[in-house]
Tab-separated table of C-alpha atoms and ligand atoms in Angstrom:
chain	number	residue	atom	x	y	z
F	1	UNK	CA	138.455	153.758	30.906
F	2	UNK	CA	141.570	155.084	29.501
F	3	UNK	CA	141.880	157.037	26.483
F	4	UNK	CA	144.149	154.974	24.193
F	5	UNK	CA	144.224	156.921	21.037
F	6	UNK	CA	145.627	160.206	23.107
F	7	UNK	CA	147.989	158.442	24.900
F	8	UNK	CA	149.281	156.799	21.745
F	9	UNK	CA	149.917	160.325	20.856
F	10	UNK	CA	152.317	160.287	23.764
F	11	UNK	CA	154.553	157.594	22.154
F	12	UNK	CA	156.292	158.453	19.112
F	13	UNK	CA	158.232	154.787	18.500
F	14	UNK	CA	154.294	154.196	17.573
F	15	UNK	CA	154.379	155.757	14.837
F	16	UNK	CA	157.162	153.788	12.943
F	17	UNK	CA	156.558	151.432	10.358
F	18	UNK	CA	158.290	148.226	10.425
F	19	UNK	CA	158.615	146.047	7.361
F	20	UNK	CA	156.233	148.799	5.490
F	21	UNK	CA	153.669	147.966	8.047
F	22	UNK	CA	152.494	150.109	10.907
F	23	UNK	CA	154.506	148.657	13.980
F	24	UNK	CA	152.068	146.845	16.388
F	25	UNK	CA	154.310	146.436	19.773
F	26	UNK	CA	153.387	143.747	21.508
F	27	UNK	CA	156.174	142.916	23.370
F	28	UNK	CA	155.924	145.020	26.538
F	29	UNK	CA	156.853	141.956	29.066
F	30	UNK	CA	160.493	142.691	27.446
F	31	UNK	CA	160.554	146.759	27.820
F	32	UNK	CA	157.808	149.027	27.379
F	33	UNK	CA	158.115	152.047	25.102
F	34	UNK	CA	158.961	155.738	26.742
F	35	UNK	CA	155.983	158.470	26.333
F	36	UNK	CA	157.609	162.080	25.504
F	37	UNK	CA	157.196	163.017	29.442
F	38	UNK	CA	160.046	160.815	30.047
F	39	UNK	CA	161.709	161.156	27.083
F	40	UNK	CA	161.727	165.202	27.942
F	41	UNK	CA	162.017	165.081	31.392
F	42	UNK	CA	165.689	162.863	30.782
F	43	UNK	CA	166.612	165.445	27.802
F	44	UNK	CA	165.749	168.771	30.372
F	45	UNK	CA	167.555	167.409	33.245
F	46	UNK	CA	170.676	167.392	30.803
F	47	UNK	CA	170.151	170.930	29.293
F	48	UNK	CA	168.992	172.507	32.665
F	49	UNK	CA	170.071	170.568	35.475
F	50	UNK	CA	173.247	168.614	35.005
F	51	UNK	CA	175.348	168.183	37.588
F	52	UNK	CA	176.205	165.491	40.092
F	53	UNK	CA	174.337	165.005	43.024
F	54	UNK	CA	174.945	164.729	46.974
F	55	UNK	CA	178.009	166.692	46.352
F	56	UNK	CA	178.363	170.231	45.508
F	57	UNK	CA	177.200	173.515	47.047
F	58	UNK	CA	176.400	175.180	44.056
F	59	UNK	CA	172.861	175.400	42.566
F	60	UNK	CA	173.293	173.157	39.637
F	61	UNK	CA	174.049	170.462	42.057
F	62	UNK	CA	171.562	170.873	44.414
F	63	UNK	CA	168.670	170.944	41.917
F	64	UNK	CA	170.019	168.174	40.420
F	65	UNK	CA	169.887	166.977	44.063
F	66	UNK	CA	166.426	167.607	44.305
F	67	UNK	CA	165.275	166.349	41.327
F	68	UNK	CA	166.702	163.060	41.947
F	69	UNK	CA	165.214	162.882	45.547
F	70	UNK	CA	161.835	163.839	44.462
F	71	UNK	CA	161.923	160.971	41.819
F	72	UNK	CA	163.013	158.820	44.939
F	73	UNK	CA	159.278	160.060	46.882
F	74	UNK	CA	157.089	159.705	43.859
F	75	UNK	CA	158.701	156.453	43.272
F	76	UNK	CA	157.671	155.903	47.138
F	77	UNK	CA	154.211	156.944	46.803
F	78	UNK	CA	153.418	155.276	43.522
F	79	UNK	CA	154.072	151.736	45.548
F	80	UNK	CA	152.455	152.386	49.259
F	81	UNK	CA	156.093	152.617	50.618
F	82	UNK	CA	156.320	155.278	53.272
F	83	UNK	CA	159.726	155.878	53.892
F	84	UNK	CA	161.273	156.743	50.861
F	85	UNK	CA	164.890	156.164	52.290
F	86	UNK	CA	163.468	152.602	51.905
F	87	UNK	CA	163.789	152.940	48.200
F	88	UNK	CA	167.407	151.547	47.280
F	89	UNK	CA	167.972	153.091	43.428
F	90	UNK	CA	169.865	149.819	41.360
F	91	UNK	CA	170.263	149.483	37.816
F	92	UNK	CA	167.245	146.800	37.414
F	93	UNK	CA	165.440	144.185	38.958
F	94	UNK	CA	168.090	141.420	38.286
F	95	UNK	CA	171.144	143.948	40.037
F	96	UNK	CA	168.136	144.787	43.311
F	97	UNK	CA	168.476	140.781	43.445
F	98	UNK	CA	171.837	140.009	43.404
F	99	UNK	CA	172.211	143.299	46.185
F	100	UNK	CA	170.412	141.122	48.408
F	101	UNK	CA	172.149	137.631	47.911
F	102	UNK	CA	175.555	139.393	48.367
F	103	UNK	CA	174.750	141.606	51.462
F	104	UNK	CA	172.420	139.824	53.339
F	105	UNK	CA	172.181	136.404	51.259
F	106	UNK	CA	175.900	135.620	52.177
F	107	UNK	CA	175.825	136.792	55.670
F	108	UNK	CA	172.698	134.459	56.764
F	109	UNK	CA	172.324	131.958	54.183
F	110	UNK	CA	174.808	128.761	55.242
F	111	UNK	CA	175.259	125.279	55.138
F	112	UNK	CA	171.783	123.447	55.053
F	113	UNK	CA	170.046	126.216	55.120
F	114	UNK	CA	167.002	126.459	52.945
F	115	UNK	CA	166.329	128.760	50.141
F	116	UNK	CA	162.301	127.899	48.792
F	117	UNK	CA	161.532	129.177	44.789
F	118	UNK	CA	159.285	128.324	42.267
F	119	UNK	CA	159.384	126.957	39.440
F	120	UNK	CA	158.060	129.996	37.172
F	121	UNK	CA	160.859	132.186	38.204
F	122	UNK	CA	162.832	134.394	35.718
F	123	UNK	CA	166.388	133.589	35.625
F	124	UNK	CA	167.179	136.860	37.824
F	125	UNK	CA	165.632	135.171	41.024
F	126	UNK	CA	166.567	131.723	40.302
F	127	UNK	CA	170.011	131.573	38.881
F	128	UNK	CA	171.253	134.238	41.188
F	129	UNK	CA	170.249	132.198	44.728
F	130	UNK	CA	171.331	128.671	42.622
F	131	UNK	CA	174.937	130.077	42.856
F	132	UNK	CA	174.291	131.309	46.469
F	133	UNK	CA	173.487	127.461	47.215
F	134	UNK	CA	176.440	126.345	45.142
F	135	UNK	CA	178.796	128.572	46.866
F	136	UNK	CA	177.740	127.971	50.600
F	137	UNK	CA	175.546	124.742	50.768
F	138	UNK	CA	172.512	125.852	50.648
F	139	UNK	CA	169.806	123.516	49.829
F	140	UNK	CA	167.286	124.888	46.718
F	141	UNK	CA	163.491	123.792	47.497
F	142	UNK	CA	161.844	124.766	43.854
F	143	UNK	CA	157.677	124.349	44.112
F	144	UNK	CA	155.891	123.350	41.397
F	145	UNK	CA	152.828	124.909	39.847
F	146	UNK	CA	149.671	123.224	40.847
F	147	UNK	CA	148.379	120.564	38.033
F	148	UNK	CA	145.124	120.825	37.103
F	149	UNK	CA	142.960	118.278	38.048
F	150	UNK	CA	140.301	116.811	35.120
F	151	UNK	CA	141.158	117.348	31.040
F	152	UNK	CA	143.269	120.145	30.980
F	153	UNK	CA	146.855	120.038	31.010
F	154	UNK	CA	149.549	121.783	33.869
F	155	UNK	CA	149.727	124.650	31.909
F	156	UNK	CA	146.056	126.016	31.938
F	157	UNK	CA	145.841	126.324	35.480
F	158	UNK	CA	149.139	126.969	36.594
F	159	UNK	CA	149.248	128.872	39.653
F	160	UNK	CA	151.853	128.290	42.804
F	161	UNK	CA	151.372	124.734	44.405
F	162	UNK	CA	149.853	126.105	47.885
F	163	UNK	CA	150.199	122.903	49.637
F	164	UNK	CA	153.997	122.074	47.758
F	165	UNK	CA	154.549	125.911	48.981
F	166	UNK	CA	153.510	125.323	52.434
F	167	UNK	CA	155.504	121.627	52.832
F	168	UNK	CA	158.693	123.237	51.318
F	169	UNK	CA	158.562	125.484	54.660
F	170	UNK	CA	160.977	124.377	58.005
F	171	UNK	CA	163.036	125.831	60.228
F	172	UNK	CA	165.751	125.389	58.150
F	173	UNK	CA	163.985	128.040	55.553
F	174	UNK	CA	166.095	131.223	55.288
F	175	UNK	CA	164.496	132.942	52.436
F	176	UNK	CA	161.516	132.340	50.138
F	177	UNK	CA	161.653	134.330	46.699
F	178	UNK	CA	158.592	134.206	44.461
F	179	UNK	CA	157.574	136.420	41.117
F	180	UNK	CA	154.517	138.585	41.917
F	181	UNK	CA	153.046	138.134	38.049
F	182	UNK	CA	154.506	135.521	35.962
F	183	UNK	CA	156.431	136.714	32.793
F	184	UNK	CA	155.574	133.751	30.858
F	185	UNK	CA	152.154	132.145	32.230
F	186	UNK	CA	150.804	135.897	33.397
F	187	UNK	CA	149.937	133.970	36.672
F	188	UNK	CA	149.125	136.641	39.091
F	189	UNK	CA	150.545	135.172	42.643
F	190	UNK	CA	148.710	136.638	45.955
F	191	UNK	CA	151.778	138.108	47.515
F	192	UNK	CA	149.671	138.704	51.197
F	193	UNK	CA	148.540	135.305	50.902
F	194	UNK	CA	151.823	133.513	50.348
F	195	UNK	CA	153.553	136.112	52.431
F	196	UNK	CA	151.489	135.170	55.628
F	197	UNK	CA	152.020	131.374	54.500
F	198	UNK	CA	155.555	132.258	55.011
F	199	UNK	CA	155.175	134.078	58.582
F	200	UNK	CA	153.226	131.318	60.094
F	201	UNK	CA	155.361	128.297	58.778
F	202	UNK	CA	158.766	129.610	58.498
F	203	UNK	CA	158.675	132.454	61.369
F	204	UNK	CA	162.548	133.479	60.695
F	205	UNK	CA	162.994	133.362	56.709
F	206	UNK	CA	162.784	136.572	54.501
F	207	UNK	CA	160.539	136.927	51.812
F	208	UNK	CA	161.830	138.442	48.335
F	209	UNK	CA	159.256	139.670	45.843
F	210	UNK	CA	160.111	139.926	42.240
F	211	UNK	CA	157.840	142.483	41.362
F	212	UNK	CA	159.115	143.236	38.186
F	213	UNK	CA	156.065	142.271	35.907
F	214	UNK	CA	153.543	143.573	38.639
F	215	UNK	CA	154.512	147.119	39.131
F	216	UNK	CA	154.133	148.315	35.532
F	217	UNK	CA	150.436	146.909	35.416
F	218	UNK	CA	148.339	147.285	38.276
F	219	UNK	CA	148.233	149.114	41.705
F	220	UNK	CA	151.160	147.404	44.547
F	221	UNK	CA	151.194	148.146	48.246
F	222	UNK	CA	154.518	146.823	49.224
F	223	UNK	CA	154.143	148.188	52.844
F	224	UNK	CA	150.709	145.870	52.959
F	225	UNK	CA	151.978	142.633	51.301
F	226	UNK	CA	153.927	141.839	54.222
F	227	UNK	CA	157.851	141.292	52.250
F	228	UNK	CA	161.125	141.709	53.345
F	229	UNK	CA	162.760	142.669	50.328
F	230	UNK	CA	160.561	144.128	46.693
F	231	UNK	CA	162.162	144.487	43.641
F	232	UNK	CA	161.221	145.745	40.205
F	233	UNK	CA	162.597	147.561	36.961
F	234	UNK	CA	162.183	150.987	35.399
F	235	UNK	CA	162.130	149.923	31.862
F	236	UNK	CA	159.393	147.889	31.996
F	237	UNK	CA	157.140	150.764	33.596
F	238	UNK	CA	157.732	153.442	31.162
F	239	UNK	CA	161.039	154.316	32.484
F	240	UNK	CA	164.434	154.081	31.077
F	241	UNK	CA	166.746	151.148	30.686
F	242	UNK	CA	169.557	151.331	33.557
F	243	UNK	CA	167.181	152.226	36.282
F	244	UNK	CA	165.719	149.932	38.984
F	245	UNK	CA	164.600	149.707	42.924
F	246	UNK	CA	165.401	147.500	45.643
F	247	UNK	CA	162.743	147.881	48.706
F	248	UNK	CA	163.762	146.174	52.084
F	249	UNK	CA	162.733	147.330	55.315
F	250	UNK	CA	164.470	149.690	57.254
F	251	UNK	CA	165.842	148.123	60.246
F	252	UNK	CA	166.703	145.053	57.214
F	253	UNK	CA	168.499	147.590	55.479
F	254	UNK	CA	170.110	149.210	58.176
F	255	UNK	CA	171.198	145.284	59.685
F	256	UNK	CA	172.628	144.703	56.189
F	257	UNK	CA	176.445	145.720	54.899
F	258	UNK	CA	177.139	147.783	52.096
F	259	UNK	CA	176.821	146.012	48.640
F	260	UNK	CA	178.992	148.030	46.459
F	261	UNK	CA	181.873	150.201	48.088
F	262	UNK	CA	183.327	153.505	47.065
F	263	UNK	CA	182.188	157.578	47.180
F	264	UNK	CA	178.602	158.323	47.694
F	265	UNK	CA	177.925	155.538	50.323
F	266	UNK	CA	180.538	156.457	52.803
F	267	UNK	CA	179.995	158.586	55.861
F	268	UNK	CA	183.352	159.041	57.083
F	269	UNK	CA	186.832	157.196	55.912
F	270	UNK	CA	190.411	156.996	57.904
F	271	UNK	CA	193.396	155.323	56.814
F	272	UNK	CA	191.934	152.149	58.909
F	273	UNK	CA	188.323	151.875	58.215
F	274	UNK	CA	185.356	153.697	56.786
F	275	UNK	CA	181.544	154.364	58.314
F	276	UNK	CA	178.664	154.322	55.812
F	277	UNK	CA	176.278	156.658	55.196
F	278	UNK	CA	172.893	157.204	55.564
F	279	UNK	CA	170.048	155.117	54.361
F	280	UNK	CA	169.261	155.021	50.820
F	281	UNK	CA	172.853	156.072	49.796
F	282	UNK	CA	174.448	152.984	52.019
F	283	UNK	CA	173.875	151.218	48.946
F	284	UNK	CA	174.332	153.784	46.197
F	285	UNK	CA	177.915	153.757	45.583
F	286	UNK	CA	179.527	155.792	42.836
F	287	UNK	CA	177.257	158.341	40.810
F	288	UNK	CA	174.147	157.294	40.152
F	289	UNK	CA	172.072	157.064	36.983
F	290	UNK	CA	170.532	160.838	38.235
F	291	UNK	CA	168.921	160.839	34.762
F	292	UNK	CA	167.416	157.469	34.779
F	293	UNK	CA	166.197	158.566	38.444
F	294	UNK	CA	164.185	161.488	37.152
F	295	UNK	CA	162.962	159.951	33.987
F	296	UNK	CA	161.864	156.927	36.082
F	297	UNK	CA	159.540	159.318	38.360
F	298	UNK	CA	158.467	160.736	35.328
F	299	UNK	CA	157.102	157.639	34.236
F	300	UNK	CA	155.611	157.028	37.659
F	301	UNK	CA	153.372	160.728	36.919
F	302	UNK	CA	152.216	159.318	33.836
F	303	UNK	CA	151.407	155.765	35.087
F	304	UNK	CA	149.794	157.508	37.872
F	305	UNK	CA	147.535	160.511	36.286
F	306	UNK	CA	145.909	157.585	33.875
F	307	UNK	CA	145.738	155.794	37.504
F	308	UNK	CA	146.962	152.089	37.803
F	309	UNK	CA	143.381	150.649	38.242
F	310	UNK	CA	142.815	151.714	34.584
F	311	UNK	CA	146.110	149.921	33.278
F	312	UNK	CA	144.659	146.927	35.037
F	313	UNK	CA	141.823	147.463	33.541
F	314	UNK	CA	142.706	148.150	29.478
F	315	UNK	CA	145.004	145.020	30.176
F	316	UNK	CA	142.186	142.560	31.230
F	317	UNK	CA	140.242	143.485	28.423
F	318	UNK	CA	143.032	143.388	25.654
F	319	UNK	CA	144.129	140.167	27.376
F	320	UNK	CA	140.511	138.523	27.503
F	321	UNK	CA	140.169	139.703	23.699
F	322	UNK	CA	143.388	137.698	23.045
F	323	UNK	CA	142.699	134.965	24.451
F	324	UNK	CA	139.045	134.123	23.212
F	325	UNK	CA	141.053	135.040	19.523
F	326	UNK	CA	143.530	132.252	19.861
F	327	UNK	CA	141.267	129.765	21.447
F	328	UNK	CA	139.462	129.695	18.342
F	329	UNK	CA	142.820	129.027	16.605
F	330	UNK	CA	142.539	124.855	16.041
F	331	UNK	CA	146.235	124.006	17.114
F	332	UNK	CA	147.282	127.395	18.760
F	333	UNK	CA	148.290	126.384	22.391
F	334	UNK	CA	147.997	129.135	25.002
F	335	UNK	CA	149.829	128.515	28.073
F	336	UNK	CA	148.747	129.718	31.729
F	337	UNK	CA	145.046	130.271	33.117
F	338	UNK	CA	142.482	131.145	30.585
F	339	UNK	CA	141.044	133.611	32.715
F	340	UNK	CA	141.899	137.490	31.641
F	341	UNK	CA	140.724	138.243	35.301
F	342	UNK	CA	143.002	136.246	37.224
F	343	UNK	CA	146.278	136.935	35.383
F	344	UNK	CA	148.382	139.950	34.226
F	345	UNK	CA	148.756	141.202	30.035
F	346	UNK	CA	150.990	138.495	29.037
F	347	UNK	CA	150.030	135.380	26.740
F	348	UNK	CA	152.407	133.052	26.153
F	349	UNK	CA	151.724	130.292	23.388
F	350	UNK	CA	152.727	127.936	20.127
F	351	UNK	CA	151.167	127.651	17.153
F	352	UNK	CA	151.208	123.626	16.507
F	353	UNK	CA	154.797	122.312	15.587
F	354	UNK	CA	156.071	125.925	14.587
F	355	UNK	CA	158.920	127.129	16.114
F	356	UNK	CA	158.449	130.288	18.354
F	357	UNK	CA	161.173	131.892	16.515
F	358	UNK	CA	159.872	130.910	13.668
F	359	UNK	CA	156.351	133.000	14.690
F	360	UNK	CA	158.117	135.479	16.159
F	361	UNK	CA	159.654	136.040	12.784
F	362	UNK	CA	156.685	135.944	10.612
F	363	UNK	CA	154.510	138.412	12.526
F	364	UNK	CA	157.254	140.687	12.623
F	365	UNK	CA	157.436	140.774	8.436
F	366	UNK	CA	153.581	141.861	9.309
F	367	UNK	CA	155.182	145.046	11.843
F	368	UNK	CA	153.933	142.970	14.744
F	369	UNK	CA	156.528	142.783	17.326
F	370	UNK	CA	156.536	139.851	19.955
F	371	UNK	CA	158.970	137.533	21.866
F	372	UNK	CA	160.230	134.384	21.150
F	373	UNK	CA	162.108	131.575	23.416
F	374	UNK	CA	162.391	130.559	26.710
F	375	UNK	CA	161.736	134.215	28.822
F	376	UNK	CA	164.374	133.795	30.887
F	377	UNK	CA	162.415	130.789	32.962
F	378	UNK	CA	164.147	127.554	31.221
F	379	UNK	CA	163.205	125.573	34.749
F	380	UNK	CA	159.232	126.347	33.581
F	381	UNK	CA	159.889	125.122	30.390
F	382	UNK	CA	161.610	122.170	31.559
F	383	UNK	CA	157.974	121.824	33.672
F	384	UNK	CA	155.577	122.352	31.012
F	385	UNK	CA	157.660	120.105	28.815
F	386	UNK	CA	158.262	122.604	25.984
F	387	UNK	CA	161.861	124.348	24.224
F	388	UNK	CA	160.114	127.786	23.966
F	389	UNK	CA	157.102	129.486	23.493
F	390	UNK	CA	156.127	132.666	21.531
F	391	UNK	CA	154.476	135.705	24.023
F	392	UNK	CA	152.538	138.714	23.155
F	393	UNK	CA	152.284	141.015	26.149
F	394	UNK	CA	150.314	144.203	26.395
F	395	UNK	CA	150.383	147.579	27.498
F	396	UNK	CA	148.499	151.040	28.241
F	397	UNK	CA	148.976	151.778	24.624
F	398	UNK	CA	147.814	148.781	22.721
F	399	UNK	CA	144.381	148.362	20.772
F	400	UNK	CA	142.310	145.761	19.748
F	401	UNK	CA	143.229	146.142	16.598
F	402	UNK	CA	146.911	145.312	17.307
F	403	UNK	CA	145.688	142.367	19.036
F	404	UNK	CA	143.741	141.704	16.433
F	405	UNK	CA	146.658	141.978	13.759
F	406	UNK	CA	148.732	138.582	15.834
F	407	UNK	CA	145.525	136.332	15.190
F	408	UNK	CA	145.944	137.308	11.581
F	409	UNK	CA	149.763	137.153	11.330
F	410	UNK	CA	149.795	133.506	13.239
F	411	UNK	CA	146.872	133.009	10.841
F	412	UNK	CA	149.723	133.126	8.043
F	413	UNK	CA	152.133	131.494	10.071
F	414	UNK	CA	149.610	128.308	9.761
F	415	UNK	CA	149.443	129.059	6.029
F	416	UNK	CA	153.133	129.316	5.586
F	417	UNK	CA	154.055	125.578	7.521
F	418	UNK	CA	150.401	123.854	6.256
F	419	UNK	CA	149.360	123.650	9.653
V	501	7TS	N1	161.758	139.397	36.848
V	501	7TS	C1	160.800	139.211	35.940
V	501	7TS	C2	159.510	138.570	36.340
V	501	7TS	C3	161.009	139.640	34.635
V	501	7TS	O1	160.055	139.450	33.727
V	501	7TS	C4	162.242	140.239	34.284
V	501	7TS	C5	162.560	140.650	32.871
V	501	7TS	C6	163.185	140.430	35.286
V	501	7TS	C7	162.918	139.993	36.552
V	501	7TS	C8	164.501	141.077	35.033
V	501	7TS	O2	164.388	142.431	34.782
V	501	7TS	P1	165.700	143.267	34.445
V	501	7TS	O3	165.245	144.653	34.218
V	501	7TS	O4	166.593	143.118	35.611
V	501	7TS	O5	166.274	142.644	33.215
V	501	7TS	N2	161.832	139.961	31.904
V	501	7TS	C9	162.018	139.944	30.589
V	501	7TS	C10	161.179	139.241	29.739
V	501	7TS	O6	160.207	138.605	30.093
V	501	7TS	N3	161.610	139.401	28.479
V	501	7TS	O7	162.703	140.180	28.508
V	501	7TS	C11	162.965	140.526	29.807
């Protein structure tokens, strides 16, 4: 079990106090906070090691080189990837996305063709292959989340549809995106599972994982799931804001034209045409966010020395702990499965005819910070049949306590609109 009291030590934002209360974060789904490690390792790269990379002969340059590639292997390691020219540095999970609609989405995706969703996505993998559709008549195939059969309503249950999923598949299917863990619901999908799904009904589409909510919070093997394209987000792991990874394949990657174009990604230019370099840097074009690149395999040391079994771990227990809490709230509404075991730290959920907002805003006058709205997934509202929900998610860092601190705060929420 992880020590949580030393590695709150690590995270100074933990110490603030927000509305004269000690802050209770509780909104790691959105960003997690940055331990020191990463914090230093961002502020020592700029008083050591500045300089840009991939460029210069002189030393400055080619530690700075070396930094950054060594934060491309740990980044490797930390998710089963092997070849670490695999790793594609972007600026987040939404930008790793929109890399692959625009160099490979464009180029295979046509008329008819079909491009298979679900309906939990976040806006980042929905709205960005919605305007691939609009753009070259594509046809959207959006599977629903299983309904529970008996008392309880869709949004207990909740995971992917498996026989929608499977129907939604025909030789017409180019690609099939799907979120690994849900940012609203938690739902934890089985990315082998669906992924061999894929392979034996739909042969020739590509398979995009948005791992984005999975990667911070327990142990991923991309090379095992069986994906074409993986993408998740530094920020949310730790990391710092402006950092993210595409993973694809090689021989997808090498298939695929350039995304951005410009210095860094070129391997040789004439007045008529240009070669491109080298995998990863084919689709790092300009300077890159060297900084963000070391601070982000900082983070990955840290994730990985408390070991990402343990994350799982602290997160099925705070989650279990929140969710037996706010069952025993008459008129609190918790969406997703009610089992800590089978989904990831995040509990979305209303408090009787209270706005989310209006939740959001009360705990916070208490120093407990969580998000309100619609997540970025308005299609899975539109399916459960509500505007917005409020959403405590957790992290290495969080306590019982904290957890304990929401039930209170909703406790007054009830008080303040005489629910
Ligand atoms: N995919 C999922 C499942 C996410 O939860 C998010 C961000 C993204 C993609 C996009 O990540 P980005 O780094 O490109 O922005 N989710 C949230 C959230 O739930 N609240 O704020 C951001």
């Amino acid at each position: 079990m992880i020590d949580v009291s030393k590695i709150r030590e690590d995270f100074p934002i933990l110490k603030r106090r927000i509305n004269g209360k000690q802050l209770a974060y509780l909104d790691n789904a959105a960003t997690s906070q940055k331990p020191k490690q990463v914090i230093e390792a961002i502020s020592n790269f700029y008083k050591t090691s500045n300089a840009n990379v991939h460029r210069g002969i002189h030393t400055l340059s080619v530690e700075a080189t070396e930094l950054m590639e060594n934060a491309r292997r740990k980044v490797a390691d930390f998710v089963g990837v092997k070849d670490s020219a695999e790793i594609i540095f972007v600026r987040n999970a939404t930008e790793a996305v929109n890399l692959v609609a625009y160099s490979w989405g464009r180029n295979n995706i046509g008329r008819g063709d079909e491009i298979v969703l679900t309906v939990a996505e976040h806006h980042s993998n929905f709205v960005v292959w919605q305007q691939l559709a609009l753009e070259n008549g594509a046809v959207l195939k959006i599977v629903p989340l299983r309904q529970a059969q008996g008392l309880r309503p869709i949004h207990e249950n909740g995971e992917v549809d498996l026989v929608a999923f499977k129907n939604a598949l025909t030789k017409k299917t180019k690609l099939v995106a799907f979120f690994h863990v849900s940012n609203v619901l938690g739902i934890i999908n089985n990315a082998n599972r669906l992924s061999s799904i894929v392979h034996r009904e739909a042969p020739k589409a590509k398979i995009l994982i948005d791992g984005a909510q999975a990667v911070p919070h327990m142990p991923v093997d991309i090379d095992s799931i069986g994906c074409d394209f993986y993408v998740f987000t530094g920020h949310k792991m730790l990391g710092p804001t402006g950092i993210g990874v595409l993973w694809a394949k090689r021989e997808l990657l090498e298939e695929m034209p350039p995304f951005l174009f410009g210095g860094e990604m070129i391997s040789k230019v004439v007045l008529e045409k240009s070669s491109w370099n080298e995998l990863p840097w084919k689709f790092e074009a300009g300077t890159p966010d060297i900084a963000g690149a070391i601070g982000l395999g900082a983070a990955v040391d840290y994730l990985s020395k408390i070991g990402m079994e343990n994350v799982r771990k602290h997160e099925i227990k705070l989650t279990e702990h929140a969710i037996k809490k706010l069952s025993e709230i008459p008129d609190v509404t918790i969406y997703g499965p009610l089992d800590a075991k089978v989904r990831g730290g995040v509990v979305a959920f209303n408090v009787g005819p209270a706005h989310a907002h209006d939740v959001a805003s009360i705990l916070d006058s208490e120093g407990v910070a969580i998000r309100s709205g619609h997540h970025c997934a308005q299609p899975l509202m539109e399916f459960l049949q509500i505007e917005s929900a409020a959403r405590a998610s957790f992290y290495i860092y969080n306590t019982e306590e904290e957890v304990d601190r929401l039930v209170e705060g909703i406790g007054k929420v009830k008080k303040v609109f005489k629910i």
